[in-house]
Short mmCIF file of C-alpha atoms in Angstrom, two decimals:
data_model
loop_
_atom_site.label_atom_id
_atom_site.label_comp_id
_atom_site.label_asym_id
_atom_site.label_seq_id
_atom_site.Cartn_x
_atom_site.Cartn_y
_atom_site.Cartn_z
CA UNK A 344 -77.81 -26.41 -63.42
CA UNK A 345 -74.19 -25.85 -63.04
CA UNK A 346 -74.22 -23.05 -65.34
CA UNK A 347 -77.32 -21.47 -63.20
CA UNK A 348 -75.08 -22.30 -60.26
CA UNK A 349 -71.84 -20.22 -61.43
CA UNK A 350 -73.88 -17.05 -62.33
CA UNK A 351 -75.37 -17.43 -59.05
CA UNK A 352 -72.17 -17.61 -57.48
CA UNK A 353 -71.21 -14.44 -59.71
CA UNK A 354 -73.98 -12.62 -58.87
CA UNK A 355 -73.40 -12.56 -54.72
CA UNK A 356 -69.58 -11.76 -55.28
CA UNK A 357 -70.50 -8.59 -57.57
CA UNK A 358 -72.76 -7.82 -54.48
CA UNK A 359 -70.63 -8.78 -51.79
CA UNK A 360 -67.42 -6.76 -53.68
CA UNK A 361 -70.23 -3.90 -53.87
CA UNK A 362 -71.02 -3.80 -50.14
CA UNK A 363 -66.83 -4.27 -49.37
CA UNK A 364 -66.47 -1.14 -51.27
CA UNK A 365 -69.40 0.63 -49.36
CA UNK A 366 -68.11 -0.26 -46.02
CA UNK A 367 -64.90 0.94 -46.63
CA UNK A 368 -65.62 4.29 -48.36
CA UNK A 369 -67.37 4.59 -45.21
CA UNK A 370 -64.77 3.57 -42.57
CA UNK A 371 -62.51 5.92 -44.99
CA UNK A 372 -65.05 9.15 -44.13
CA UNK A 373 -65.00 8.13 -40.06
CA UNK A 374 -61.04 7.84 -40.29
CA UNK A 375 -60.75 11.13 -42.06
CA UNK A 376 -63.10 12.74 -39.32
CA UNK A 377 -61.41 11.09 -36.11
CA UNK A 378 -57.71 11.72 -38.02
CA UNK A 379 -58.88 15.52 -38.58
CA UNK A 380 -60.15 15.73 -34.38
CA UNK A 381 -56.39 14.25 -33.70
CA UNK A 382 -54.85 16.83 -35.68
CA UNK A 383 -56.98 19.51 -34.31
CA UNK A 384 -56.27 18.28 -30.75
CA UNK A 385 -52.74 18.54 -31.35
CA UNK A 386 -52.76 21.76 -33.04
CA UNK A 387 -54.70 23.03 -29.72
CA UNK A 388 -52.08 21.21 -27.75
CA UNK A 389 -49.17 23.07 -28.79
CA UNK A 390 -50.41 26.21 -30.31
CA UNK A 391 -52.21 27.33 -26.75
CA UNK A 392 -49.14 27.70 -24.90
CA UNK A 393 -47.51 30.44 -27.82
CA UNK A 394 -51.09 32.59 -27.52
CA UNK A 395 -50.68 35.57 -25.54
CA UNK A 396 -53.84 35.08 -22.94
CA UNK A 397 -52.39 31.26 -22.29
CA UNK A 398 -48.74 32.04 -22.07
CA UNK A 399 -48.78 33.33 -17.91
CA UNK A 400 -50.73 30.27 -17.25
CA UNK A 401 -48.48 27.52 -19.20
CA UNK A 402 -46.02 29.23 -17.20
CA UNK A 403 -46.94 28.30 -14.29
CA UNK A 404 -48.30 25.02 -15.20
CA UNK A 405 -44.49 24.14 -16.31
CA UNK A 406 -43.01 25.59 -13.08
CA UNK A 407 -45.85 23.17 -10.93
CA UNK A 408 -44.81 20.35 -13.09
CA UNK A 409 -41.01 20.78 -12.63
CA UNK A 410 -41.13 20.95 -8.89
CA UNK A 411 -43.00 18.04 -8.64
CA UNK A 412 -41.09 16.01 -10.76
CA UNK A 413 -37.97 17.45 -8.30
CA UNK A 414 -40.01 16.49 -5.35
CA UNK A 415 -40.41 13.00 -7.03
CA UNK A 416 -36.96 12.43 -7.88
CA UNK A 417 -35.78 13.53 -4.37
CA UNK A 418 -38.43 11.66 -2.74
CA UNK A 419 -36.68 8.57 -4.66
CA UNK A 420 -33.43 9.16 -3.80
CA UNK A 421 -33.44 10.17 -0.34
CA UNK A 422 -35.04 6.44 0.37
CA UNK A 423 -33.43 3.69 -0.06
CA UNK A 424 -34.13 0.25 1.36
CA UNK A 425 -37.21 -2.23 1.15
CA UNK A 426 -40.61 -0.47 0.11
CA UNK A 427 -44.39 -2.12 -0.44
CA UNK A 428 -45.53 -3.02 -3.65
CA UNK A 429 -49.14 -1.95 -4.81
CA UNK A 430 -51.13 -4.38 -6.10
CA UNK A 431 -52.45 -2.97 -9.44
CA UNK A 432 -55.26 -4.66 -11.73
CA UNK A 433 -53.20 -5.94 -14.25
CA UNK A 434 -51.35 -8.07 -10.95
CA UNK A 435 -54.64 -8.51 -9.38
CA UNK A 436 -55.96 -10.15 -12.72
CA UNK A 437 -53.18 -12.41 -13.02
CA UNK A 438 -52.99 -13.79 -9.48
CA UNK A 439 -56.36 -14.29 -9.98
CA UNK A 440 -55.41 -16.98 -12.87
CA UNK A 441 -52.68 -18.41 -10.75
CA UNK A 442 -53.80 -21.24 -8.52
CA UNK A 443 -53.42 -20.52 -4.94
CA UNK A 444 -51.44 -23.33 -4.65
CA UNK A 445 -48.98 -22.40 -6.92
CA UNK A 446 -48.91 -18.82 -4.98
CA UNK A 447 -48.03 -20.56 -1.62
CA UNK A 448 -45.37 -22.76 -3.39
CA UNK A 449 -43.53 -19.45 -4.94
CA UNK A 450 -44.33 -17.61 -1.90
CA UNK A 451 -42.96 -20.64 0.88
CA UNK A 452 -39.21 -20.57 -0.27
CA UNK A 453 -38.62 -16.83 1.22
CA UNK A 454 -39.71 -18.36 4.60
CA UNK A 455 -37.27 -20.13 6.57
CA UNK A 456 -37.46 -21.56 10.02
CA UNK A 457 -35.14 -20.39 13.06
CA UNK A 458 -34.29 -22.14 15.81
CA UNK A 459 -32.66 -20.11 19.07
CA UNK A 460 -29.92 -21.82 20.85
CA UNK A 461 -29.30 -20.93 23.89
CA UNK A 462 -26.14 -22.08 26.21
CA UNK A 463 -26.94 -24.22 29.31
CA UNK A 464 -25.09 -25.01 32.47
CA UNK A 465 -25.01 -28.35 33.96
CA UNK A 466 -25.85 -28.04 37.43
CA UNK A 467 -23.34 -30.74 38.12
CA UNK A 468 -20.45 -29.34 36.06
CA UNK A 469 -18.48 -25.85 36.23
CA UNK A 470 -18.06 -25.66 32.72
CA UNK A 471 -20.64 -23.98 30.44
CA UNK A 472 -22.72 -26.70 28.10
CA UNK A 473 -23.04 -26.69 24.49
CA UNK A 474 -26.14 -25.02 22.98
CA UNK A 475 -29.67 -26.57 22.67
CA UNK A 476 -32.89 -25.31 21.29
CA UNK A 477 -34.28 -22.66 23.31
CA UNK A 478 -37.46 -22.05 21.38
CA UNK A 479 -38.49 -21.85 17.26
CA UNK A 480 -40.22 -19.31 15.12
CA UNK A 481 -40.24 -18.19 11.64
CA UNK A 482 -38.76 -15.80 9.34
CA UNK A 483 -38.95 -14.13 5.40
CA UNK A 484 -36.34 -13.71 3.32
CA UNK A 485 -37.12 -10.20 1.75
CA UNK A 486 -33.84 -8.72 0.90
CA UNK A 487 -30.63 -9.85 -0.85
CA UNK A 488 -27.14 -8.57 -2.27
CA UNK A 489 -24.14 -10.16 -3.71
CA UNK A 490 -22.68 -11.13 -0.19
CA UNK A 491 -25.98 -11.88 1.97
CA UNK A 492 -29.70 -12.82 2.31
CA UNK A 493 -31.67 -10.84 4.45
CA UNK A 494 -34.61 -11.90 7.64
CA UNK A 495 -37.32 -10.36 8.87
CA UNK A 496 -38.86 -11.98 12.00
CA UNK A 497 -40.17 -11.48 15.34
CA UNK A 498 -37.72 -9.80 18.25
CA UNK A 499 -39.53 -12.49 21.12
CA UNK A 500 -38.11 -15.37 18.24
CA UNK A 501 -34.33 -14.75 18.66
CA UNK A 502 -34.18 -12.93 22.08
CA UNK A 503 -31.52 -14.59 24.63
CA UNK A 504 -29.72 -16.32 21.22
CA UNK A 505 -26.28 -17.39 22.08
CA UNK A 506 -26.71 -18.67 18.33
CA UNK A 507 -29.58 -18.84 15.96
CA UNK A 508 -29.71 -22.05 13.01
CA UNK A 509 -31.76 -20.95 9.81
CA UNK A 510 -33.39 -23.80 7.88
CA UNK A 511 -34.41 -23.65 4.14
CA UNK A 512 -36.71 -24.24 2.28
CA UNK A 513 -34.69 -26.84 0.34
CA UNK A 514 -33.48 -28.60 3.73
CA UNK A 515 -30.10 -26.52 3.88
CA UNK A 516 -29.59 -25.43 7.19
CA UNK A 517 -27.33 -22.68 8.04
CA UNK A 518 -26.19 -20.21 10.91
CA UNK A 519 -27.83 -16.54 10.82
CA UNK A 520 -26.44 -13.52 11.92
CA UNK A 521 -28.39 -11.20 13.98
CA UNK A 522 -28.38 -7.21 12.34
CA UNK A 523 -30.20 -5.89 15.31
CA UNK A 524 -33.33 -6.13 17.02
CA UNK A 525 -36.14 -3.69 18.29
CA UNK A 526 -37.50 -5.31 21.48
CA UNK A 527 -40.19 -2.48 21.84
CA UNK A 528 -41.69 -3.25 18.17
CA UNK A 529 -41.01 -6.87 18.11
CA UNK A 530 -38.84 -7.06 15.23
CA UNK A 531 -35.31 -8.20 14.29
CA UNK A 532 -33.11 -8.68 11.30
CA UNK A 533 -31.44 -11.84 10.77
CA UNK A 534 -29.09 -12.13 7.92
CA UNK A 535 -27.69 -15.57 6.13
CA UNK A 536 -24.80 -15.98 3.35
CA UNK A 537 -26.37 -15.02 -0.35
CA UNK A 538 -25.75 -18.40 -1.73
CA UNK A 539 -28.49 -20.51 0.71
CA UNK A 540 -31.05 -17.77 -0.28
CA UNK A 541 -32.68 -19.13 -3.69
CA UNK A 542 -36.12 -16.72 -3.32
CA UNK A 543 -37.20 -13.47 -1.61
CA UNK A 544 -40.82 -12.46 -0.95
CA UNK A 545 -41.91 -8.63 -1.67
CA UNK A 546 -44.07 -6.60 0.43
CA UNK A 547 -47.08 -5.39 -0.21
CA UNK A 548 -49.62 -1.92 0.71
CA UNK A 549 -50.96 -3.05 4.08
CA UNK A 550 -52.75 0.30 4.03
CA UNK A 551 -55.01 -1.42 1.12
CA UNK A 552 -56.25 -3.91 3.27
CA UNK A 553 -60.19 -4.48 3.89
CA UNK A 554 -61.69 -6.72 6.45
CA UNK A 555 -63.14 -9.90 4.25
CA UNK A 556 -59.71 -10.23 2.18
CA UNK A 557 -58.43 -13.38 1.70
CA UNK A 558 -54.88 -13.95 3.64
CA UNK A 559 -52.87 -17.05 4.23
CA UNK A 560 -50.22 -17.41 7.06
CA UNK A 561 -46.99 -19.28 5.91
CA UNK A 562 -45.05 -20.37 9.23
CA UNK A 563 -43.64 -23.47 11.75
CA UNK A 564 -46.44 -24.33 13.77
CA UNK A 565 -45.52 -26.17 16.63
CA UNK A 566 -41.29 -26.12 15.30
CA UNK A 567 -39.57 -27.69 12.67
CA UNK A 568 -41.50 -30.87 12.38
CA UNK A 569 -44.41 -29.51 10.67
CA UNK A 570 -42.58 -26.42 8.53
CA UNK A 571 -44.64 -24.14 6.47
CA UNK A 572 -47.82 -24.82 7.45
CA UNK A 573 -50.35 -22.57 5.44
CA UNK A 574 -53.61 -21.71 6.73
CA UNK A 575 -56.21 -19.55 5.44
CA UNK A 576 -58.82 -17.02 6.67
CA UNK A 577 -59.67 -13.39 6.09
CA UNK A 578 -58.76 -9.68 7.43
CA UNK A 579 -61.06 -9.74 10.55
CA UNK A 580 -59.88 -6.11 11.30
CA UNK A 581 -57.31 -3.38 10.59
CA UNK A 582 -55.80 -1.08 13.06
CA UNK A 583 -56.37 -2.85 15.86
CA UNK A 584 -54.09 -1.64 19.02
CA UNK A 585 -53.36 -4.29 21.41
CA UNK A 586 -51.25 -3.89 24.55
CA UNK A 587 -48.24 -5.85 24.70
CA UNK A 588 -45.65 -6.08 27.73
CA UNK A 589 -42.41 -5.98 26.02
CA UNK A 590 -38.58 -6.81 27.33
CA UNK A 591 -38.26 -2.59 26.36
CA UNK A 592 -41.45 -2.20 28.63
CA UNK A 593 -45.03 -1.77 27.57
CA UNK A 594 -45.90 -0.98 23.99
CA UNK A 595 -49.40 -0.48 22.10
CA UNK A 596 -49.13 -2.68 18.76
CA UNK A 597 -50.85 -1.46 15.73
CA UNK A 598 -51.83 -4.48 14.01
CA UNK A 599 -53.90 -6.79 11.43
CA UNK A 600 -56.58 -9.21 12.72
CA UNK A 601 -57.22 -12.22 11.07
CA UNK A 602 -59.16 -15.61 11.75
CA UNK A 603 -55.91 -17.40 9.79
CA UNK A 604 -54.57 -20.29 11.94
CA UNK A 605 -51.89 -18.84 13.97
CA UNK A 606 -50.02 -20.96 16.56
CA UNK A 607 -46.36 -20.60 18.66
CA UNK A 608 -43.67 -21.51 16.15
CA UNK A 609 -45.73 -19.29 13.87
CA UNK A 610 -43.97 -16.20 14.84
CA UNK A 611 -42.41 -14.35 12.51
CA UNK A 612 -43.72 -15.74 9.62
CA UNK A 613 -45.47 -14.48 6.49
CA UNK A 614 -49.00 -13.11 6.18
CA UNK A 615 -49.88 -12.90 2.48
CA UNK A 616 -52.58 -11.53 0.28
CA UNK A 617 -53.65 -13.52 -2.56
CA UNK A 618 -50.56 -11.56 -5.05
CA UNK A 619 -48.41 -13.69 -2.83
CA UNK A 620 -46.66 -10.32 -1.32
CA UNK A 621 -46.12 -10.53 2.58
CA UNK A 622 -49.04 -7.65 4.07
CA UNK A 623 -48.19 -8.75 7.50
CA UNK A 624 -45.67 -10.40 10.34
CA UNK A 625 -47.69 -12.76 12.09
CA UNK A 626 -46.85 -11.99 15.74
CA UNK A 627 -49.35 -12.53 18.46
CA UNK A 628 -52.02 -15.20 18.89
CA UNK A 629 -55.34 -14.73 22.07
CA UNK A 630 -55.32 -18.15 23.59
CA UNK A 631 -57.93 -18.64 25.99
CA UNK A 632 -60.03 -21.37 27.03
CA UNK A 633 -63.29 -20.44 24.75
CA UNK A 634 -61.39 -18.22 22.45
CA UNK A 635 -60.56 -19.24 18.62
CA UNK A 636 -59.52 -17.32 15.48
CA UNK A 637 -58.17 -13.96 17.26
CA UNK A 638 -54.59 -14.12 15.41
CA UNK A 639 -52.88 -10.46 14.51
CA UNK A 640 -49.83 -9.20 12.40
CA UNK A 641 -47.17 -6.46 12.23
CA UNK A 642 -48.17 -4.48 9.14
CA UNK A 643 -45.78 -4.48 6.44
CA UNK A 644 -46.16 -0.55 6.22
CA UNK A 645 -45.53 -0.26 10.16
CA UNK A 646 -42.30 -2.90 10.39
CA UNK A 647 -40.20 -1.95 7.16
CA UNK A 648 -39.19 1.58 8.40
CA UNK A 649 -37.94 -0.57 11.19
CA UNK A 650 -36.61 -3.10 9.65
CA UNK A 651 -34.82 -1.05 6.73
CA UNK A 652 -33.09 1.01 9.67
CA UNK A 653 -32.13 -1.69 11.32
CA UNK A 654 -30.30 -2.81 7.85
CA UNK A 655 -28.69 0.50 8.18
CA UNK A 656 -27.81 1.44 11.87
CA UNK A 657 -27.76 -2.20 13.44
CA UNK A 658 -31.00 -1.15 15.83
CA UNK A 659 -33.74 1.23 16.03
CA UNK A 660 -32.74 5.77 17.04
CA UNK A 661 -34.96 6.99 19.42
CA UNK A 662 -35.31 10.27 21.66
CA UNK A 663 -34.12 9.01 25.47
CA UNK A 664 -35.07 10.42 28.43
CA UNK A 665 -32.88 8.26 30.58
CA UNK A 666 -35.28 6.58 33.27
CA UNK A 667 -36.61 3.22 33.92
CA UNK A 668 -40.86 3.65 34.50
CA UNK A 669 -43.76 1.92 36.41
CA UNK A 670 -47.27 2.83 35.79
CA UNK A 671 -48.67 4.08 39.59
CA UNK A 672 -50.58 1.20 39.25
CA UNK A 673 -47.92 -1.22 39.56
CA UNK A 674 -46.47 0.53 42.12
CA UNK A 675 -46.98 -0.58 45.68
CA UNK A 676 -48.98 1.64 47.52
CA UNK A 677 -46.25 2.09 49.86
CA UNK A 678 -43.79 3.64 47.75
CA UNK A 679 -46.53 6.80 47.04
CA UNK A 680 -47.12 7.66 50.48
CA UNK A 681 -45.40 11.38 50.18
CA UNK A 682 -47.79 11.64 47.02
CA UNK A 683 -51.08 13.46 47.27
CA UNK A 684 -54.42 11.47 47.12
CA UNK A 685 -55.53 13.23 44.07
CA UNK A 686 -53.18 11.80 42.30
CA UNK A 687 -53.95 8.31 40.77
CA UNK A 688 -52.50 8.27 37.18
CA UNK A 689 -48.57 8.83 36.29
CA UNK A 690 -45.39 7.45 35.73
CA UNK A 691 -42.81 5.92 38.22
CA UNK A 692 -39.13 6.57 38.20
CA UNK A 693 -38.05 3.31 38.82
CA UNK A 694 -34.04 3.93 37.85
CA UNK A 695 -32.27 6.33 36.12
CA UNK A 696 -29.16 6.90 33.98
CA UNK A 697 -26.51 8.95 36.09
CA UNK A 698 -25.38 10.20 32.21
CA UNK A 699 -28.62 11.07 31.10
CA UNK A 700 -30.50 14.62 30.53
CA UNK A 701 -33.18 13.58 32.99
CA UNK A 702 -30.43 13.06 35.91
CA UNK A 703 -28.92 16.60 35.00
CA UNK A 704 -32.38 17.98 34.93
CA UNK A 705 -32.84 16.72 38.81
CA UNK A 706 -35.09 13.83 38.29
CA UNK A 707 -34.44 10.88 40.81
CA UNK A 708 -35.81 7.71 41.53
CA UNK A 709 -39.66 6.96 43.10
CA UNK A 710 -40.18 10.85 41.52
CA UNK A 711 -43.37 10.60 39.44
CA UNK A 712 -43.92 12.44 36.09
CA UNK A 713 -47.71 12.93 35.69
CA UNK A 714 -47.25 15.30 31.93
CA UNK A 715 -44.70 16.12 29.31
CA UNK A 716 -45.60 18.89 27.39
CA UNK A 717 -48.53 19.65 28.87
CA UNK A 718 -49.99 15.96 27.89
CA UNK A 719 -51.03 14.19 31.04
CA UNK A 720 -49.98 10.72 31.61
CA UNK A 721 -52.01 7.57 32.52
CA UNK A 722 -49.10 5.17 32.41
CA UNK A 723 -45.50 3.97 31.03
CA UNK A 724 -46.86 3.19 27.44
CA UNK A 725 -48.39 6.96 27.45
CA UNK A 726 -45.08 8.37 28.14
CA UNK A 727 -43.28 5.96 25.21
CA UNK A 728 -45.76 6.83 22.76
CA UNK A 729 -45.33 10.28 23.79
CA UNK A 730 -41.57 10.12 23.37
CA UNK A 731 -41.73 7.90 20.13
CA UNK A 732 -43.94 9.86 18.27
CA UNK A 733 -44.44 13.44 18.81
CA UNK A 734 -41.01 14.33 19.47
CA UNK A 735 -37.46 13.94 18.04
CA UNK A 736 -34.09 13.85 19.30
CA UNK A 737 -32.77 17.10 20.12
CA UNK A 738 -36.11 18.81 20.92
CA UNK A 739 -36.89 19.94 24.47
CA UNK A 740 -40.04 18.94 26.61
CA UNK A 741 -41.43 19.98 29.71
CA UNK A 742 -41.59 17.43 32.28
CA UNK A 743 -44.21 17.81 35.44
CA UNK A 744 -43.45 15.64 38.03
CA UNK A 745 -43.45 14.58 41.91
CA UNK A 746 -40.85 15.22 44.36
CA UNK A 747 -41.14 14.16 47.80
CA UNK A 748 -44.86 15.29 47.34
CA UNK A 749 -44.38 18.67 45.52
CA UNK A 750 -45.10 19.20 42.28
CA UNK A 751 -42.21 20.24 40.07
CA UNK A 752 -41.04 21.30 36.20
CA UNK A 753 -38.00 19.89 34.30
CA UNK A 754 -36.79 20.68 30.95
CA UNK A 755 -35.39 18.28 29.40
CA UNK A 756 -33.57 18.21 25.91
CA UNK A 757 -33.54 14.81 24.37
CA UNK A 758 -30.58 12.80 23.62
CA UNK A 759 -30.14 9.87 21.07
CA UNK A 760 -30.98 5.81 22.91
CA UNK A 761 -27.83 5.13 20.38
CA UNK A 762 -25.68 7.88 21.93
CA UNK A 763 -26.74 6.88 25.47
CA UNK A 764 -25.30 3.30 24.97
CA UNK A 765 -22.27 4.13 23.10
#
């Protein structure tokens, strides 16, 4: 039996040796076929280009190439400062693997809490008091160098500050430094010494965002007491425009919906997608009696121009025409009686800057522009976007407006809002 056994045994190794040696004269013919395609490839690859009939065409295939890759590298180094991340798959895969918990976790100790102090008066003493806490947001530490830390929040957070006290994640509290602000866009820059800033956050594509993604909003709900607070919902909606009365006037905000918990104290604070990258400044909050979820966010795309020149220039360069506005609207109807009855929509002058190119170009105060270039106005926030976006400084526009009841024409050649207050 054993015998039997062993030339049994024999028998399937001769066969199995057999069929090793089949499969590998085999696999020896397909590499010799796919090794020949590689070398033919490659022969095509570079013998093409010498032929006479592709020569004018590689030509100009290597001059496209070469300017691009110029564009690219000028591209790279005319920008520096913060940029978004894209999310690719491989990231995508491996947040996916990564417990949201531990996402919020990494993604909490970029976001600090600020607290604006604010001097007060005793009405029973002459002297000025010390500072208490005027109000609380939240902030994200996205930037930092050998010498400082760098804060993104909310303009409305640290507005009035006679001082503004930063508090870690780790419990540290420190004071911050206010860069600049942008009252119009909502945003500041607050910056802290290097050494209290342990984590930054990155920003990611906010252009790549769907409604139905999953976001979470990282903030300080309520103040201090009840520090980042995460709450989670979904994109409702992208590219909303909401209409916002600003300390720099009225402004149309382009911004993120989402269903995310978002209360006061919130402000400033991170918006996230599930890579843990910051897609959004939370911002603004609906809060009506029958009204829930309606919470929206600065896109990161929209606030890091700002924020990166504010890193740069200490506030935000803009074209400046030099007056104060009122939408007609606003305007008592009193102060329009020279105007004619026709005309319902336009722009108050309701002050002017005796410097300015406006004042030089004649305009005065209660005039009323109703175009620039040609563009007619319905209000203050048509003649801002106007000014913010389709022109630069140094270009000239034509101004229509309202003198004492007769229509006029101004131009105007626009100065720098950094020049003006200099």
């Amino acid at each position: 039996m054993i015998a039997a056994s062993r030339e049994e045994e024999e028998g399937h190794r001769t066969k199995y040796q057999q069929k090793n040696t089949a499969k590998k004269t085999k696999l020896k013919g397909v590499f010799s076929l796919l090794a020949a395609g590689v070398l033919g490839s490659a022969l095509t690859f570079f013998t093409i280009p010498y032929t006479d009939i592709y020569n004018e065409k590689y030509d100009k295939m290597q001059e496209q190439v070469e300017s691009l890759t110029k564009k690219v590298e000028n591209s790279s180094n005319a920008t520096s400062g913060i940029k978004a991340e894209t999310t690719s798959a491989a990231a995508s895969s491996e947040s996916a693997s990564t417990s949201i918990a531990d996402m919020v976790e990494n993604s909490s100790k970029a976001i600090v809490g600020i607290v604006n102090l604010q001097q007060q008066t005793s009405q029973f003493s002459q002297s000025s008091g010390e500072d208490v806490e005027s109000g609380s947001g939240s902030g994200i530490i996205f930037k930092k160098d050998s010498k400082y830390a760098y804060i993104a929040t909310n303009n409305h957070v640290i507005e009035g500050a006679n001082s503004l006290e930063i508090s870690l994640y780790n419990g540290d509290k420190t004071e911050g430094k206010l860069i600049g602000a942008d009252a119009l866009t909502d945003l500041a820059v607050v910056r802290i010494d290097a050494k209290y800033a342990t984590d930054t956050i990155n920003f990611g594509d906010s252009s790549t965002l769907r409604p139905g993604d999953q976001v979470w909003a990282i903030g300080n709900p309520l103040g201090l007491d009840l520090s980042r607070t995460v709450t989670q919902g979904i994109v409702s909606a992208v590219d909303r425009s909401i209409s916002v009365t600003t300390s720099a006037g009225d402004w149309d905000f382009n911004v993120i919906q989402t269903d995310a918990a978002i209360n006061p104290g919130n402000s400033g604070g991170a918006l996230i997608n599930s890579s843990g990258q910051v897609v959004g400044i939370n911002s603004l909050k609906i809060s009506e009696d029958g009204v829930e979820g309606l919470g929206f966010a600065i896109p990161s795309n929209d606030l890091l121009p700002i924020v990166n020149e504010i890193i740069e220039k200490g506030k935000v360069e803009r074209p400046y025409l030099g007056v104060g506005l009122a939408s007609l609207e606003e305007v008592p109807r009193m102060y329009l009686q020279d105007l004619p009855n026709n005309v319902t929509k336009g722009v108050m002058v309701t002050n002017i800057d005796s410097n300015s190119a406006a004042a030089k170009a004649g305009l005065q105060v209660q005039d009323v522009i109703v175009s620039i270039n040609d563009k007619n106005l319905e209000g203050s926030s048509d003649l801002r976007k106007y000014l913010y976006t389709k022109v630069e400084i140094g270009d000239t526009v034509t101004i229509k407006y309202y003198h004492e009841g007769s229509l006029k024409t101004a131009k105007i050649k626009l100065t720098s809002n950094t020049t003006a207050s200099n």
